[in-house]
GROMACS .gro file of N, CA and C in nm:
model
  321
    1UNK      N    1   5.313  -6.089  -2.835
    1UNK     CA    2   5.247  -6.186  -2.919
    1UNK      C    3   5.258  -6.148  -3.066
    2UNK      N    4   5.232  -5.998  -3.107
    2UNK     CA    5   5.252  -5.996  -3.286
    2UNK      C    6   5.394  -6.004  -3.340
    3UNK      N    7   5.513  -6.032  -3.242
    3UNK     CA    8   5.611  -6.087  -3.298
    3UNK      C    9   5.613  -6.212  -3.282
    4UNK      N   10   5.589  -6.275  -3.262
    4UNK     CA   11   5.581  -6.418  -3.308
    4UNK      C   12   5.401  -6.466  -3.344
    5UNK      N   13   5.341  -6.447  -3.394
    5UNK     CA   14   5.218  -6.474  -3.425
    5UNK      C   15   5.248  -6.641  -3.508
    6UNK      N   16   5.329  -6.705  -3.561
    6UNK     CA   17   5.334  -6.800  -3.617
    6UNK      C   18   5.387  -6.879  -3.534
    7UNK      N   19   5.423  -6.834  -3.428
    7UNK     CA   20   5.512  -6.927  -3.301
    7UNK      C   21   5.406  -6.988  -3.225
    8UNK      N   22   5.272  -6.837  -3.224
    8UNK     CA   23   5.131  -6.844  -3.115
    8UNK      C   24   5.046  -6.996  -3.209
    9UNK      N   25   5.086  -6.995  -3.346
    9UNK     CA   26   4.986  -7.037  -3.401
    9UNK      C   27   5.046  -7.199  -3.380
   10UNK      N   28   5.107  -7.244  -3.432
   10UNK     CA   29   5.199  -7.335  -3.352
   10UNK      C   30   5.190  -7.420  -3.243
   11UNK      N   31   5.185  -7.348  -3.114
   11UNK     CA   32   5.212  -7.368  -2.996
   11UNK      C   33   5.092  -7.458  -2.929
   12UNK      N   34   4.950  -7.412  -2.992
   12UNK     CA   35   4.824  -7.469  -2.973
   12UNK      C   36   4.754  -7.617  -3.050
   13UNK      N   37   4.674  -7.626  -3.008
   13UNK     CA   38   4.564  -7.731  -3.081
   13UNK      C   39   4.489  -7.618  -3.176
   14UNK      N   40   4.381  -7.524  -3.112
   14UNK     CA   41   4.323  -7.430  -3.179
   14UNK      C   42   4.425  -7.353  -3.176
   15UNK      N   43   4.406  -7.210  -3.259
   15UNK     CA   44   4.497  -7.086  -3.224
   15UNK      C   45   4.412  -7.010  -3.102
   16UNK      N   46   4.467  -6.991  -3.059
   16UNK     CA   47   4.416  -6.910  -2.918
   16UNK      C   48   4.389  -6.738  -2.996
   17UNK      N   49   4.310  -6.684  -2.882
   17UNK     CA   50   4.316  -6.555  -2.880
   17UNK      C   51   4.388  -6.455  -2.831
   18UNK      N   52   4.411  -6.376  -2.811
   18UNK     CA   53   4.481  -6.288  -2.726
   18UNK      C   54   4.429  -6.107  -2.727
   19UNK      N   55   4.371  -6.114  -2.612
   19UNK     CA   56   4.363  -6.037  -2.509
   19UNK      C   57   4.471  -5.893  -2.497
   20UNK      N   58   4.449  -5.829  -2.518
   20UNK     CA   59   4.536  -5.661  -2.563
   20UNK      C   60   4.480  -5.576  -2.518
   21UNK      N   61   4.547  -5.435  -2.482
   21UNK     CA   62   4.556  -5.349  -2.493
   21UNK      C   63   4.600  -5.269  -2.655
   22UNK      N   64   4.514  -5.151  -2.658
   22UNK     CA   65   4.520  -5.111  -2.842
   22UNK      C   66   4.638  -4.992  -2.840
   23UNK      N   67   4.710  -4.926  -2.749
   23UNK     CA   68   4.832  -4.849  -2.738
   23UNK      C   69   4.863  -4.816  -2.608
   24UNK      N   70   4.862  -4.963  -2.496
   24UNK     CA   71   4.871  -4.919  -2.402
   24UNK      C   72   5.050  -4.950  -2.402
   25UNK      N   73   5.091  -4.952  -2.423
   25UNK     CA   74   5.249  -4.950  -2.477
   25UNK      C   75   5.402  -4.896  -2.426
   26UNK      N   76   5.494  -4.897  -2.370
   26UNK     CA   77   5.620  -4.831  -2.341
   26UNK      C   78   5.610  -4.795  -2.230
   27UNK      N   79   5.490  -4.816  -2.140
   27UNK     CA   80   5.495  -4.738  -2.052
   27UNK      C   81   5.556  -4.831  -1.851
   28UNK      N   82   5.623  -4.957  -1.945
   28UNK     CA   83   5.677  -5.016  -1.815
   28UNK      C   84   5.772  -5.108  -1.887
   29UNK      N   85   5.853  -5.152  -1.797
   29UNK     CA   86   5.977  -5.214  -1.935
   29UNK      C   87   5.964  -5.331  -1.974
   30UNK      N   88   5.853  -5.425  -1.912
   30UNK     CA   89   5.767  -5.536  -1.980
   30UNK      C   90   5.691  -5.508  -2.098
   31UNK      N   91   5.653  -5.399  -2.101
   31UNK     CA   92   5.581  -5.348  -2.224
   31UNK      C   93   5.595  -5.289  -2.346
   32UNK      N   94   5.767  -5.257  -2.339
   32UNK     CA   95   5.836  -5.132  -2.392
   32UNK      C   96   5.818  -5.213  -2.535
   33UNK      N   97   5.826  -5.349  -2.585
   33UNK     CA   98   5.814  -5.378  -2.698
   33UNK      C   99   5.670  -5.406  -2.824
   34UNK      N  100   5.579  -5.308  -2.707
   34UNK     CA  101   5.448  -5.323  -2.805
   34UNK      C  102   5.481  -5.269  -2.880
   35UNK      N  103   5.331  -5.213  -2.963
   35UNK     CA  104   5.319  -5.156  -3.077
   35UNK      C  105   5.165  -5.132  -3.097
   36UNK      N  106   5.159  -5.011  -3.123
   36UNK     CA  107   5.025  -4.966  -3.184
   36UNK      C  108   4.962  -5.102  -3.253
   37UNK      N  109   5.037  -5.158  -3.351
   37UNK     CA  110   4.989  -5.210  -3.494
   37UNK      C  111   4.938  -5.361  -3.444
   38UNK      N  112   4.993  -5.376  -3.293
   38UNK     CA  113   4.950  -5.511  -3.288
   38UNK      C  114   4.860  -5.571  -3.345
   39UNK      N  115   4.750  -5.526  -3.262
   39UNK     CA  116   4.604  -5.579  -3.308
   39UNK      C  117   4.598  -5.625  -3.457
   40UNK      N  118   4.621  -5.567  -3.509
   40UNK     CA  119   4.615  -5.546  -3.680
   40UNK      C  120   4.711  -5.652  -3.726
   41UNK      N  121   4.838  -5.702  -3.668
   41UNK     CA  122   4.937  -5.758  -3.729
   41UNK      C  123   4.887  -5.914  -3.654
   42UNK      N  124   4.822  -5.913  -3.563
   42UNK     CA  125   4.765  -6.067  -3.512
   42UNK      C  126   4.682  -6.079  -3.585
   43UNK      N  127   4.557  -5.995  -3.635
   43UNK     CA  128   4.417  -6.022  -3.708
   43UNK      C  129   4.489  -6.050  -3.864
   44UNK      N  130   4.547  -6.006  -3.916
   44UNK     CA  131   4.656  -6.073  -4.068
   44UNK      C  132   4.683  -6.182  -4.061
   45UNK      N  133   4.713  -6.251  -3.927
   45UNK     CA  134   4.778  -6.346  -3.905
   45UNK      C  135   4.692  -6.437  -3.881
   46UNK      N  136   4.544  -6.412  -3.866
   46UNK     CA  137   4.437  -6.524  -3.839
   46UNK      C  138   4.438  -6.532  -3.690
   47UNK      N  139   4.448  -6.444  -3.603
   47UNK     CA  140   4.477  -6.472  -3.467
   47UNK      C  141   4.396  -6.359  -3.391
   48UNK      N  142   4.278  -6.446  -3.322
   48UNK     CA  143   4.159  -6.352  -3.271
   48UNK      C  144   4.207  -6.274  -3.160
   49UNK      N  145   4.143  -6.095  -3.187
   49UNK     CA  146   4.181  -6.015  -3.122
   49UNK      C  147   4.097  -5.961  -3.030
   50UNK      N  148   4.110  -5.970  -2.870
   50UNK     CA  149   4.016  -5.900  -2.809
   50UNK      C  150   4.052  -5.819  -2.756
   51UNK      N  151   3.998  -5.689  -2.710
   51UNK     CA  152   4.096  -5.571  -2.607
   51UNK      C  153   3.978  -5.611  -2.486
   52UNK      N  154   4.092  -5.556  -2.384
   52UNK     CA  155   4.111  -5.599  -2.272
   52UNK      C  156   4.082  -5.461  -2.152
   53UNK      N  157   4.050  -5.498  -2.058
   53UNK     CA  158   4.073  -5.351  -1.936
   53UNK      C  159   4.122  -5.392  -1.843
   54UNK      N  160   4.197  -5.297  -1.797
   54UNK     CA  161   4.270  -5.381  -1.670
   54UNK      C  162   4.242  -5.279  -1.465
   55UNK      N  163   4.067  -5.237  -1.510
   55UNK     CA  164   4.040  -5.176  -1.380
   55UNK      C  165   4.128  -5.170  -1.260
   56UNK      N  166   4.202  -5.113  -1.239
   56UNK     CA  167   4.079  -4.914  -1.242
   56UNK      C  168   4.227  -4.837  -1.319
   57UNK      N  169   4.330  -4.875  -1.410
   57UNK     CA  170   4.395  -4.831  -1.487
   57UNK      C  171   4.307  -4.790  -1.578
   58UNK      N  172   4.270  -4.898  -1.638
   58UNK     CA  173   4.191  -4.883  -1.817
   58UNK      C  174   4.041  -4.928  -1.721
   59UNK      N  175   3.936  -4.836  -1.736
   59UNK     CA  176   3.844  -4.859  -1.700
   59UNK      C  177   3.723  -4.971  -1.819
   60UNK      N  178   3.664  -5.071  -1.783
   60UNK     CA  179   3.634  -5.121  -1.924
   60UNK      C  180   3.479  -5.025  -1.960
   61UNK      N  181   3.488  -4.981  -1.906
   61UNK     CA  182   3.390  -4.877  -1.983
   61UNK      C  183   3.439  -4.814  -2.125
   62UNK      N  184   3.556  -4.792  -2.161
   62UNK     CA  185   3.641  -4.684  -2.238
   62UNK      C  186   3.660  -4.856  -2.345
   63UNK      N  187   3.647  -4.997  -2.327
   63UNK     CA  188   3.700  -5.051  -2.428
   63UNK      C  189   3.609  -5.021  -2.540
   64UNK      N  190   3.540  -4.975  -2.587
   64UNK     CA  191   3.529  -4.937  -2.736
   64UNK      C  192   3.617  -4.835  -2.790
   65UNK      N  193   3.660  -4.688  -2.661
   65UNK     CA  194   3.795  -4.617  -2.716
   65UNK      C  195   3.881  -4.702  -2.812
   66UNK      N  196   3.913  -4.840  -2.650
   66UNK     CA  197   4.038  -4.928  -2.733
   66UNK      C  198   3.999  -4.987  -2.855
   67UNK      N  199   3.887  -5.050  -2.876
   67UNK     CA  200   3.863  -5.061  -3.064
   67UNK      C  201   3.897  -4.961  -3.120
   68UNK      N  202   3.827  -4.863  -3.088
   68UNK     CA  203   3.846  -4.767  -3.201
   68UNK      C  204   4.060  -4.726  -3.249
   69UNK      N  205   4.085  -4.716  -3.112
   69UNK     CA  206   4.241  -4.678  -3.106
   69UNK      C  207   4.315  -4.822  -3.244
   70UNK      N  208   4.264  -4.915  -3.231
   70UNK     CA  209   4.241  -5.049  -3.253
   70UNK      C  210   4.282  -5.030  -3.422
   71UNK      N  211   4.145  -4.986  -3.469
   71UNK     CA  212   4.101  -4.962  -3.585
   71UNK      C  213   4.158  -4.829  -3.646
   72UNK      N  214   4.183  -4.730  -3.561
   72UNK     CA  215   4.266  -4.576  -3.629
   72UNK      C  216   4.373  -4.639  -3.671
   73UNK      N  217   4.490  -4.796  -3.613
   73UNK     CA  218   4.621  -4.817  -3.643
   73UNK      C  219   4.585  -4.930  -3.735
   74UNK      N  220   4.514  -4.987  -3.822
   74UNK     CA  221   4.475  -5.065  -3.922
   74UNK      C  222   4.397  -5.162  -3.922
   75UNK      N  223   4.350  -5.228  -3.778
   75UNK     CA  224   4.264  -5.332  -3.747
   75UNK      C  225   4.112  -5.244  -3.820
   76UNK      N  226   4.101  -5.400  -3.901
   76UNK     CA  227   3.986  -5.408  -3.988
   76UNK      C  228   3.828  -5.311  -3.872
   77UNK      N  229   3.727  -5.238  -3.903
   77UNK     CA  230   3.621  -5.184  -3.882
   77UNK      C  231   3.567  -5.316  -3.829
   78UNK      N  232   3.529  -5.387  -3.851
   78UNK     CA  233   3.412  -5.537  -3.826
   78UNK      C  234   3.499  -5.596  -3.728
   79UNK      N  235   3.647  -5.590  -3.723
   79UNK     CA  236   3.736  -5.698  -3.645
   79UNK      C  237   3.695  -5.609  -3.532
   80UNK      N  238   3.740  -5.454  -3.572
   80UNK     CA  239   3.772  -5.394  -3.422
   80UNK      C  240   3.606  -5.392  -3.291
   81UNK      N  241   3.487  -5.381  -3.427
   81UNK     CA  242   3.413  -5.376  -3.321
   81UNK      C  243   3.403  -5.565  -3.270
   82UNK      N  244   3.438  -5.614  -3.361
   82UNK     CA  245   3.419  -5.774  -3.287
   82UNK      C  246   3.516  -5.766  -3.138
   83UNK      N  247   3.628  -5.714  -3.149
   83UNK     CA  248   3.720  -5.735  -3.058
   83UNK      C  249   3.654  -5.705  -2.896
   84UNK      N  250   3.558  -5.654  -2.880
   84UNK     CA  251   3.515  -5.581  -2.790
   84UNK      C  252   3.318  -5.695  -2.753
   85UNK      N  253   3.268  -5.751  -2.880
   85UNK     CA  254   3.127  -5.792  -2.885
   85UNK      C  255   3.166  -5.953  -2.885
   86UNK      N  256   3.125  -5.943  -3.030
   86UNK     CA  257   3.146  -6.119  -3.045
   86UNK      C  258   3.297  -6.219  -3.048
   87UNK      N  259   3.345  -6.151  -3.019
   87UNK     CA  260   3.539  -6.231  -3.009
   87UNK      C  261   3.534  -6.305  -2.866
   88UNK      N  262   3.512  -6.150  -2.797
   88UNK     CA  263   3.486  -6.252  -2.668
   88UNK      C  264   3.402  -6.331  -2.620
   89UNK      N  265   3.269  -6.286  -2.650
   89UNK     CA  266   3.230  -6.396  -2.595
   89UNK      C  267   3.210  -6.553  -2.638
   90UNK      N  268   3.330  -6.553  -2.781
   90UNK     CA  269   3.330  -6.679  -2.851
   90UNK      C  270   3.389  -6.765  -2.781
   91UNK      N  271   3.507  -6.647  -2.744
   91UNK     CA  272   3.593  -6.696  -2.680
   91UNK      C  273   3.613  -6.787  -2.543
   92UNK      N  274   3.508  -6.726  -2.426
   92UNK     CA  275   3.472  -6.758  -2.325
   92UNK      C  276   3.370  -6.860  -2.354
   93UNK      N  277   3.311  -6.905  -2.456
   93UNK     CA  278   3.190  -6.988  -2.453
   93UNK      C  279   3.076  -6.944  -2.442
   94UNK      N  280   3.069  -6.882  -2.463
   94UNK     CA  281   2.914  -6.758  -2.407
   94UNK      C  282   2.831  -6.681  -2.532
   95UNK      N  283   2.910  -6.704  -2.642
   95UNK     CA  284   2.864  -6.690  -2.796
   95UNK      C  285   2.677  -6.716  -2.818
   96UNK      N  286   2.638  -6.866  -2.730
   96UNK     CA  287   2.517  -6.868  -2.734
   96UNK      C  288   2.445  -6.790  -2.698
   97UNK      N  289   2.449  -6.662  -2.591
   97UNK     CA  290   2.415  -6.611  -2.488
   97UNK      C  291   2.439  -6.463  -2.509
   98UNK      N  292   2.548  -6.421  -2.556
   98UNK     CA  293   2.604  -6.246  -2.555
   98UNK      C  294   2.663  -6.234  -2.651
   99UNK      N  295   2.719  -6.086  -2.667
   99UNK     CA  296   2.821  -6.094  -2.805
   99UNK      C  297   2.729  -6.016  -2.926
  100UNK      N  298   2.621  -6.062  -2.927
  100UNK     CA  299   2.553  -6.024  -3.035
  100UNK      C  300   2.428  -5.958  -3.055
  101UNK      N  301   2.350  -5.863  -3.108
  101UNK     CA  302   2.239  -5.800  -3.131
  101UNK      C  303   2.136  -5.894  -3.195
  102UNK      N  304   2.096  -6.002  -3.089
  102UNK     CA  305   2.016  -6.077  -3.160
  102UNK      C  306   1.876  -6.113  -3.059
  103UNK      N  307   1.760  -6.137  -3.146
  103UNK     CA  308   1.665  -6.188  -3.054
  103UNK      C  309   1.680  -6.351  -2.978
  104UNK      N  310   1.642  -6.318  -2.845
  104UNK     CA  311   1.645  -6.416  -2.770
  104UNK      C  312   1.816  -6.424  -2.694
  105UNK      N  313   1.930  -6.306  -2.733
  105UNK     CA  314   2.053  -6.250  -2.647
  105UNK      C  315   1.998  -6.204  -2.559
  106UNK      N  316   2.132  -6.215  -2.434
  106UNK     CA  317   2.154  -6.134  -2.332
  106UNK      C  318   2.147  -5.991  -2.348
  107UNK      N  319   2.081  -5.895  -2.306
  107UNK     CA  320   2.147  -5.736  -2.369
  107UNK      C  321   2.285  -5.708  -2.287
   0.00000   0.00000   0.00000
């Protein structure tokens, strides 16, 4: 997806999000063309970033690691913890409900 991010933007009505791994990368030959920088080079691009787990590989317990991994390769501090809180659950519709440190949220 961060090689064509203007293709993603395009392709939609809204721009969609996309769902990542923050350096899970090279390690199968579908994958061999990530990049650390993704995250960072979709969020430039206006293109919401969420990381992802893919149990019992990436346990989602560890996705704040993946922010952080996220944010060590240039994704903005506020994006990376959004990527993990409020991205998704904007994303899913659930924004009313989770996502956020607020009274009257889900914890």
């Amino acid at each position: 997806a961060y090689l064509v991010p203007n293709l993603i933007k395009k392709a939609y009505g809204l721009t969609p999000a996309v769902a990542m791994f923050a350096t899970n990368a090279r390690y199968k030959r579908e994958a061999y063309r990530g990049s650390e920088f993704a995250p960072r080079i979709l969020a430039d691009n206006g293109i919401k970033v969420v990381m992802k787990s893919d149990h019992p590989v990436l346990n989602s317990r560890h996705l704040v690691f993946e922010a952080q991994q996220a944010h060590y390769y240039g994704l903005l501090d506020n994006l990376a913890l959004a990527s993990v809180t409020s991205t998704p659950a904007t994303v899913i519709g659930l924004d009313h409900r989770i996502g956020f440190i607020k009274q009257g949220y889900d914890a």
